[in-house]
Short mmCIF file of C-alpha atoms in Angstrom, two decimals:
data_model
loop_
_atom_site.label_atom_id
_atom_site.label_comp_id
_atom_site.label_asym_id
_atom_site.label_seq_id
_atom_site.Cartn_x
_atom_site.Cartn_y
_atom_site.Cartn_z
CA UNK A 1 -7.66 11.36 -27.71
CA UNK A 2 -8.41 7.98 -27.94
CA UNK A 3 -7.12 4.24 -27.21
CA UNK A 4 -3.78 2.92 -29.25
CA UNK A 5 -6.30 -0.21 -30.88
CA UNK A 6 -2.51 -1.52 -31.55
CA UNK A 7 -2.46 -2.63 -28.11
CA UNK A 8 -5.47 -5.03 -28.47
CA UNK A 9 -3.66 -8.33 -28.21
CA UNK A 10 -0.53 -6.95 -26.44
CA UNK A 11 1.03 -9.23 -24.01
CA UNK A 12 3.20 -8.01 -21.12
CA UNK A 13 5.38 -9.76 -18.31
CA UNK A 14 6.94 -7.88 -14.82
CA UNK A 15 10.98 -7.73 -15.26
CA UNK A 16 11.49 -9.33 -12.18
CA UNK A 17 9.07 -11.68 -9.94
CA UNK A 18 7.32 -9.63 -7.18
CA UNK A 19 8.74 -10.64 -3.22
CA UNK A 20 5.56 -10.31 -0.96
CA UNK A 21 6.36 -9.27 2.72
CA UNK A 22 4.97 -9.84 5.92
CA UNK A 23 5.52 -6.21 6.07
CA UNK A 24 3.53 -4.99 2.94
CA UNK A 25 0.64 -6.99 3.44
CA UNK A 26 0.20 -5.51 7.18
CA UNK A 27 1.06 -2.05 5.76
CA UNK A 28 -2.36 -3.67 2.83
CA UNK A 29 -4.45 -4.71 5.80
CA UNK A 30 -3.83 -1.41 7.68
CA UNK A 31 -5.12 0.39 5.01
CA UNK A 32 -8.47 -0.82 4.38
CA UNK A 33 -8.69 -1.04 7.88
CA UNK A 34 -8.97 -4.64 8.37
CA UNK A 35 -7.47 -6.48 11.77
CA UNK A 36 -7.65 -9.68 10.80
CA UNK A 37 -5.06 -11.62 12.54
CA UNK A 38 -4.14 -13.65 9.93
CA UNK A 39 -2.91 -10.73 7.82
CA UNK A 40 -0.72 -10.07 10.49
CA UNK A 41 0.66 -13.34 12.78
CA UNK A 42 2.27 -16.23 11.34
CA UNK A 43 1.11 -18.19 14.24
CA UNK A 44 -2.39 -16.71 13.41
CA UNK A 45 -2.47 -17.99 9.98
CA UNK A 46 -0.94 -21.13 10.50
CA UNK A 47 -3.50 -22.35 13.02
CA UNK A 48 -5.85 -21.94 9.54
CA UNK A 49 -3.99 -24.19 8.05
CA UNK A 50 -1.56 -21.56 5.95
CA UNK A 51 2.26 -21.39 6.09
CA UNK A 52 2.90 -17.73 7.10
CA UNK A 53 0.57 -15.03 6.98
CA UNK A 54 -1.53 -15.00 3.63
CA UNK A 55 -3.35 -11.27 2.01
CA UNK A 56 -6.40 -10.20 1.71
CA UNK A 57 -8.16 -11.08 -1.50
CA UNK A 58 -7.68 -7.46 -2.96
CA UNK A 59 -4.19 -7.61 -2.39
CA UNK A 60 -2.68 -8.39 -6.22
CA UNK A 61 -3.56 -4.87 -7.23
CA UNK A 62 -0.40 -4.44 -5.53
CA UNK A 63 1.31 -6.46 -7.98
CA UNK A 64 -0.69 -5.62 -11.50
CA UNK A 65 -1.87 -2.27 -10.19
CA UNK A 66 -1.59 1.66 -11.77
CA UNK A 67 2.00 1.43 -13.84
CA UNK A 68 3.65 -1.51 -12.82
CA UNK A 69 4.58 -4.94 -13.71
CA UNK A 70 5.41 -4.04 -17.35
CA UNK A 71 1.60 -2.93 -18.13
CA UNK A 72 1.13 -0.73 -21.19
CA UNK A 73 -1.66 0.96 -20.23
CA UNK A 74 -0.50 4.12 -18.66
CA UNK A 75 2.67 4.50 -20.78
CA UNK A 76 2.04 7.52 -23.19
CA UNK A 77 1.72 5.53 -26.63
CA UNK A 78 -1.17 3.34 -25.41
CA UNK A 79 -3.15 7.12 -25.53
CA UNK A 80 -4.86 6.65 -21.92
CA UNK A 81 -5.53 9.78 -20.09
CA UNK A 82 -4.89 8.72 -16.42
CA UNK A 83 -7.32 11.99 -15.16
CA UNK A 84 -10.44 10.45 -16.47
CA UNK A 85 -10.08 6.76 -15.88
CA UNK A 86 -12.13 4.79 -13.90
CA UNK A 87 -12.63 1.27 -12.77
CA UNK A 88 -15.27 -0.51 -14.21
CA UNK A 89 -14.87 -3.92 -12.82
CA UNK A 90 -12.77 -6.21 -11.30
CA UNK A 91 -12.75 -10.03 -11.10
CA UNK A 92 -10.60 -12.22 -9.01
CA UNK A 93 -10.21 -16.03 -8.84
CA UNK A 94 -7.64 -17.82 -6.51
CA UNK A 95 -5.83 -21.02 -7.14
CA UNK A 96 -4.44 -20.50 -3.27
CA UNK A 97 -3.98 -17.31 -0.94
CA UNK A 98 -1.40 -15.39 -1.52
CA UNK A 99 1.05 -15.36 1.55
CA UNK A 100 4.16 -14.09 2.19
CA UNK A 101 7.44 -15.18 1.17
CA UNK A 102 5.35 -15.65 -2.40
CA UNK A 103 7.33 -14.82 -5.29
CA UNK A 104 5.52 -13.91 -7.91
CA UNK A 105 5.56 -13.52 -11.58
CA UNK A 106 3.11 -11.22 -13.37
CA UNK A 107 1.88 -12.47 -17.32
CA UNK A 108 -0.67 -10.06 -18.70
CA UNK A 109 -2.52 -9.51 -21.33
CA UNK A 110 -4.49 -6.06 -22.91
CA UNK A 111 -8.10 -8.43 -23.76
CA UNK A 112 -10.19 -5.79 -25.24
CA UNK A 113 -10.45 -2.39 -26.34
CA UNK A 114 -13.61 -0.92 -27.09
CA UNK A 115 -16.71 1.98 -27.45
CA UNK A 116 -18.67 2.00 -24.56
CA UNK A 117 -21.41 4.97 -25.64
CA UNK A 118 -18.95 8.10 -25.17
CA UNK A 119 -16.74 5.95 -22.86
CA UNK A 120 -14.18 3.85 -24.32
CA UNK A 121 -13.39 0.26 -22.61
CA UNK A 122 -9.92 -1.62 -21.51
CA UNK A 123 -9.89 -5.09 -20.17
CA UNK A 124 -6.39 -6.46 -19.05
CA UNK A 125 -6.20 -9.97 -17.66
CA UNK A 126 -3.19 -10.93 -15.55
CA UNK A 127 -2.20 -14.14 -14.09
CA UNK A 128 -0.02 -14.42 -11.41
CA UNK A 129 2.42 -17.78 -10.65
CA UNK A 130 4.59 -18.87 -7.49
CA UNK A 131 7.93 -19.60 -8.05
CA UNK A 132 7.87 -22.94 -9.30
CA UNK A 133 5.28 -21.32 -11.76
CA UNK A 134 1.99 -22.78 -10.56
CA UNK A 135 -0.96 -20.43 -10.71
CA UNK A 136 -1.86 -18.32 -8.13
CA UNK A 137 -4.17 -15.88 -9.28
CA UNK A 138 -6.36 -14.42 -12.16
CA UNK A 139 -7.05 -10.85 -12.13
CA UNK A 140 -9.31 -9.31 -14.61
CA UNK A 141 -9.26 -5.68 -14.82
CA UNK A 142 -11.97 -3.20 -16.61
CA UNK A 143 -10.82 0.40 -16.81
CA UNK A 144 -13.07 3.02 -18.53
CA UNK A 145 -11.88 6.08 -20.27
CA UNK A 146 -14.68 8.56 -19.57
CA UNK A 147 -15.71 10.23 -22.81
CA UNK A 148 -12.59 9.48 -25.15
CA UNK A 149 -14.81 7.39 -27.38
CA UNK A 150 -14.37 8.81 -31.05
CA UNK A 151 -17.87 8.47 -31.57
CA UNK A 152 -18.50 10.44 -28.03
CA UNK A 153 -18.28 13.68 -26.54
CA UNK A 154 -14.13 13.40 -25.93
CA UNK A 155 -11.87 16.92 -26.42
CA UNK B 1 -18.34 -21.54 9.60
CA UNK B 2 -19.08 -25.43 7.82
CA UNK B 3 -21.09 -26.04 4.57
CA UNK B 4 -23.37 -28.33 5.92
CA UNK B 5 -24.62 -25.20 8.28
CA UNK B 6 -25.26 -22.69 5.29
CA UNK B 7 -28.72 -22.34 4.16
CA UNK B 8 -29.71 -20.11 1.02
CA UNK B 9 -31.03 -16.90 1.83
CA UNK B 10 -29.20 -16.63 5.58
CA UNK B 11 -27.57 -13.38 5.69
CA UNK B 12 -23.59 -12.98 6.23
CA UNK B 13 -23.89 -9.67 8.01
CA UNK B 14 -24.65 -6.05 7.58
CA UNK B 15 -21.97 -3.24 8.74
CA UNK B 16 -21.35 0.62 8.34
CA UNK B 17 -18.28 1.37 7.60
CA UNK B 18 -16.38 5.13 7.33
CA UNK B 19 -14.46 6.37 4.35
CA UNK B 20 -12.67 9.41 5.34
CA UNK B 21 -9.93 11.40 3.27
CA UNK B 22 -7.50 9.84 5.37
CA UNK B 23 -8.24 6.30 4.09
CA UNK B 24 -8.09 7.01 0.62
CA UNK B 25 -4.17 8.82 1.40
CA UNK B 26 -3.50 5.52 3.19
CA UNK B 27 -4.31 3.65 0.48
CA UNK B 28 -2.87 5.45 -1.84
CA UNK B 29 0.36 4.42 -0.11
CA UNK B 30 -0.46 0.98 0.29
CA UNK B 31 -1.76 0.22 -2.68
CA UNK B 32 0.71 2.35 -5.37
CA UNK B 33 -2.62 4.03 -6.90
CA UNK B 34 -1.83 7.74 -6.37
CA UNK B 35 -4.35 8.46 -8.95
CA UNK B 36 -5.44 12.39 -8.55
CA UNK B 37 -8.84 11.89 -8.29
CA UNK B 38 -8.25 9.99 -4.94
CA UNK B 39 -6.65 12.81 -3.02
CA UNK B 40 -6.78 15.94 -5.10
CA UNK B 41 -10.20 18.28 -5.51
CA UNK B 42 -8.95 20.52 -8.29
CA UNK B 43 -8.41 17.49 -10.33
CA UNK B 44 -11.98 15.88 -9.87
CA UNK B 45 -14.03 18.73 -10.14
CA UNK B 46 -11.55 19.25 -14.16
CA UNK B 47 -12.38 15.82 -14.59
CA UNK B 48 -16.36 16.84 -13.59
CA UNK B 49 -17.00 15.25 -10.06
CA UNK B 50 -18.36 16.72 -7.33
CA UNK B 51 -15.26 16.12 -5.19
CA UNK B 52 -12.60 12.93 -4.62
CA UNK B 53 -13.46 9.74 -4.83
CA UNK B 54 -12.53 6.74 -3.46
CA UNK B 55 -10.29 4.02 -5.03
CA UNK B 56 -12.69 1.31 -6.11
CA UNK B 57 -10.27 -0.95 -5.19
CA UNK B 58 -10.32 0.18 -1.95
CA UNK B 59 -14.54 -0.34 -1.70
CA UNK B 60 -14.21 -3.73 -3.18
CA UNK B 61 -11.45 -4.04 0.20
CA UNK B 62 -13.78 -3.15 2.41
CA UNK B 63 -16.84 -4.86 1.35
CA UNK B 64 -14.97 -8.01 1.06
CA UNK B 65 -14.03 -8.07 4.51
CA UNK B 66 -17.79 -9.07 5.09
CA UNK B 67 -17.17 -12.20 3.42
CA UNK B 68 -13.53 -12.65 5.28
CA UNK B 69 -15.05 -12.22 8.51
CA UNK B 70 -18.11 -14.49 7.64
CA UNK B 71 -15.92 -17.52 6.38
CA UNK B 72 -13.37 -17.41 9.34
CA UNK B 73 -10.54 -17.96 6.88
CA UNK B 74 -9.49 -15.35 4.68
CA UNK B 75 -7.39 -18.03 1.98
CA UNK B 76 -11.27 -19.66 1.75
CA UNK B 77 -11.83 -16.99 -1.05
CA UNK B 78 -12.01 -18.82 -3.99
CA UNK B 79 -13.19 -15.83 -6.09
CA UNK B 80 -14.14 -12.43 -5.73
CA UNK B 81 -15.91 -9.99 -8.08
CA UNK B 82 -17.11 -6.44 -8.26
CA UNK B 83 -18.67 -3.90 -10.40
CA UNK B 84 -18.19 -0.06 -9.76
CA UNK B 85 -21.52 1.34 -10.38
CA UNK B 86 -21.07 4.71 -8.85
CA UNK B 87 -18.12 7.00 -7.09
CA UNK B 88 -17.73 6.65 -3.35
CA UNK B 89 -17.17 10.65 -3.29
CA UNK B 90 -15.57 11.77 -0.05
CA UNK B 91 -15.66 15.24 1.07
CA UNK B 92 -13.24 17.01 3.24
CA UNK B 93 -14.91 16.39 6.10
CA UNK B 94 -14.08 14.72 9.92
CA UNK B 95 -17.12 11.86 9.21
CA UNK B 96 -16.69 11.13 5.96
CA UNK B 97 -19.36 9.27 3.69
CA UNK B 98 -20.57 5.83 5.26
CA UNK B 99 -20.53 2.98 3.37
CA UNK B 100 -23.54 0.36 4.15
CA UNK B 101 -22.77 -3.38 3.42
CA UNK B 102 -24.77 -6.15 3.58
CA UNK B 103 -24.51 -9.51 2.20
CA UNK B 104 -26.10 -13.21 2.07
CA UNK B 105 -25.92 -16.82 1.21
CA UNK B 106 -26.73 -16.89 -2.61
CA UNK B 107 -25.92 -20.33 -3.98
CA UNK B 108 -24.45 -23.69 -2.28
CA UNK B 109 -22.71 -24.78 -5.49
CA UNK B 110 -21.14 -28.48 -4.11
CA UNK B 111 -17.78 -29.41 -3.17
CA UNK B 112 -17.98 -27.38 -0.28
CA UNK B 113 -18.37 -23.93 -2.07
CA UNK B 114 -21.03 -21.12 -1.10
CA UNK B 115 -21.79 -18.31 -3.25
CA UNK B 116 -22.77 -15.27 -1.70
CA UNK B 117 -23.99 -11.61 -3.06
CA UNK B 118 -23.19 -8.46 -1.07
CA UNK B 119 -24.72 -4.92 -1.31
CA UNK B 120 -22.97 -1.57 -0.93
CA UNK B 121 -24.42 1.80 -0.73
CA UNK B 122 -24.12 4.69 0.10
CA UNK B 123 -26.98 7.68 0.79
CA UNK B 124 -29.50 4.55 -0.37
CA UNK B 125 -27.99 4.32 -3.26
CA UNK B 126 -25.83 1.75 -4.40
CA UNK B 127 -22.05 2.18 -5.17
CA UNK B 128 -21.09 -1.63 -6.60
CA UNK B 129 -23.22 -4.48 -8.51
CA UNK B 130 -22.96 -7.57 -9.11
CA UNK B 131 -20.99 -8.31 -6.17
CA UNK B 132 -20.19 -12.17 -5.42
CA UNK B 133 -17.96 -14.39 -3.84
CA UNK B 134 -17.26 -18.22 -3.62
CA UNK B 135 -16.02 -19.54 -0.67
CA UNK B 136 -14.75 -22.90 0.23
CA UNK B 137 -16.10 -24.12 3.51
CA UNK B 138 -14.28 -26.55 5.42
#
């Protein structure tokens, strides 16, 4: 089976802003096993300067990560087979940490689809804004779909 | 950890860090991802690895905190970047794989901005490329 190309273009917004929490980005920071203070204390991140405690820089996959904030990829029609997809890359760049209290609104967009050998190749690029809809982040995301390629070795 | 004190070359660190099945259920939580491959054998091994992997997203986490821990200031991250090159395969096992990390200074780029490159591997053989950062130093 291979990639819906009708999705090369496709744009895609969350329904509603995302609310980061103190809470989730502790429950983020336990889980790669990070102790970082100023994941965790307000007072912590303030005395670097922040307002409340910010998240570590992997934290938007959170926010744009597997099936949420309205992406297409994993919904049937786009034709991705979630059992043999991998990440390929991933690219960050930060306007400002993101910290909680943040609410924040997801715009993406489905960059390129394409033959990689047997693989085929998706490329989604989300930006993410603050409430009064400055920039936060860019997140570019490169998924590969292990041997779906038409001109590759796919079932 | 001021820009004025950087010099080229100057390594940020080296660490070894676990990866246990464990993490990769924690994450799953944490991050949403419940992806088969990360917890469940049967699926890898249909989908022809040797055994679960870990969430790449999770090894860029880890590295990263090299760099965190280096610039003092987590919010210094101006950008981050990663390519997965390999699986981190885990096996069912109390120690895990180990991840090795290293990193240094790559670039002073002005404005108070550092580049620097990291390294991960695992068994010798590495698991991400091209791995930078940019960080803002105060």
């Amino acid at each position: 089976m291979t990639i819906n190309r009708a999705f090369l273009g496709h744009r895609f917004s969350a329904a509603e802003p995302y609310e980061v929490t103190r809470v989730k980005i502790r429950e983020f920071a336990e889980a790669i096993g990070d102790p970082n203070p100023a994941y965790r204390s307000p007072d912590a991140a303030r005395a670097l300067g922040h307002p409340d405690v910010i998240a570590p820089p992997t934290f938007p996959i959170v926010i744009t990560g597997i099936g949420s904030a309205g992406s297409p990829i994993f919904e049937p029609e786009f034709g991705m087979d979630y059992g043999r997809v991998l990440h390929g890359e991933q690219k960050y760049r930060y306007r400002r940490p993101i910290r909680a209290g943040d609410l924040l609104s997801v715009r993406g967009l489905v960059a390129e689809i394409r033959d990689a050998g047997p693989h085929e190749l998706v490329r989604v690029e989300t930006e993410l804004s603050d409430a009064d809809g400055e920039p936060v982040c860019t997140a570019v995301n490169v998924l590969i779909s292990r041997g779906t390629a038409a001109s590759g070795t796919g079932e | 950890m001021r820009y004025d004190d950087v010099e080229v070359g100057a390594s940020i660190g080296r660490r070894e860090l676990p990866v246990r099945r464990l993490d990769l259920i924690r994450y799953c939580g944490a991050s949403g991802d419940f992806n088969e491959l990360h917890w469940n054998e049967r699926a890898a091994k249909r989908a022809g690895l040797p055994d679960v992997i870990a969430h790449g997203m999770f090894t860029m986490a880890r590295v990263g905190r090299l760099v965190t821990d280096w610039a003092g200031d987590p919010g210094a991250v101006v950008e981050y970047e990663v390519r997965f090159s390999r699986p981190v395969v885990v096996p069912d096992t109390d120690e895990g794989v180990t991840l090795v990390v290293e990193g240094a200074v790559a670039e002073k780029l002005g404005d108070g901005c550092v580049a620097v490159e990291l390294t991960a591997s695992m068994e010798g053989a590495d698991v991400l490329s091209a791995v930078r950062a940019v960080v803002r130093l105060g």
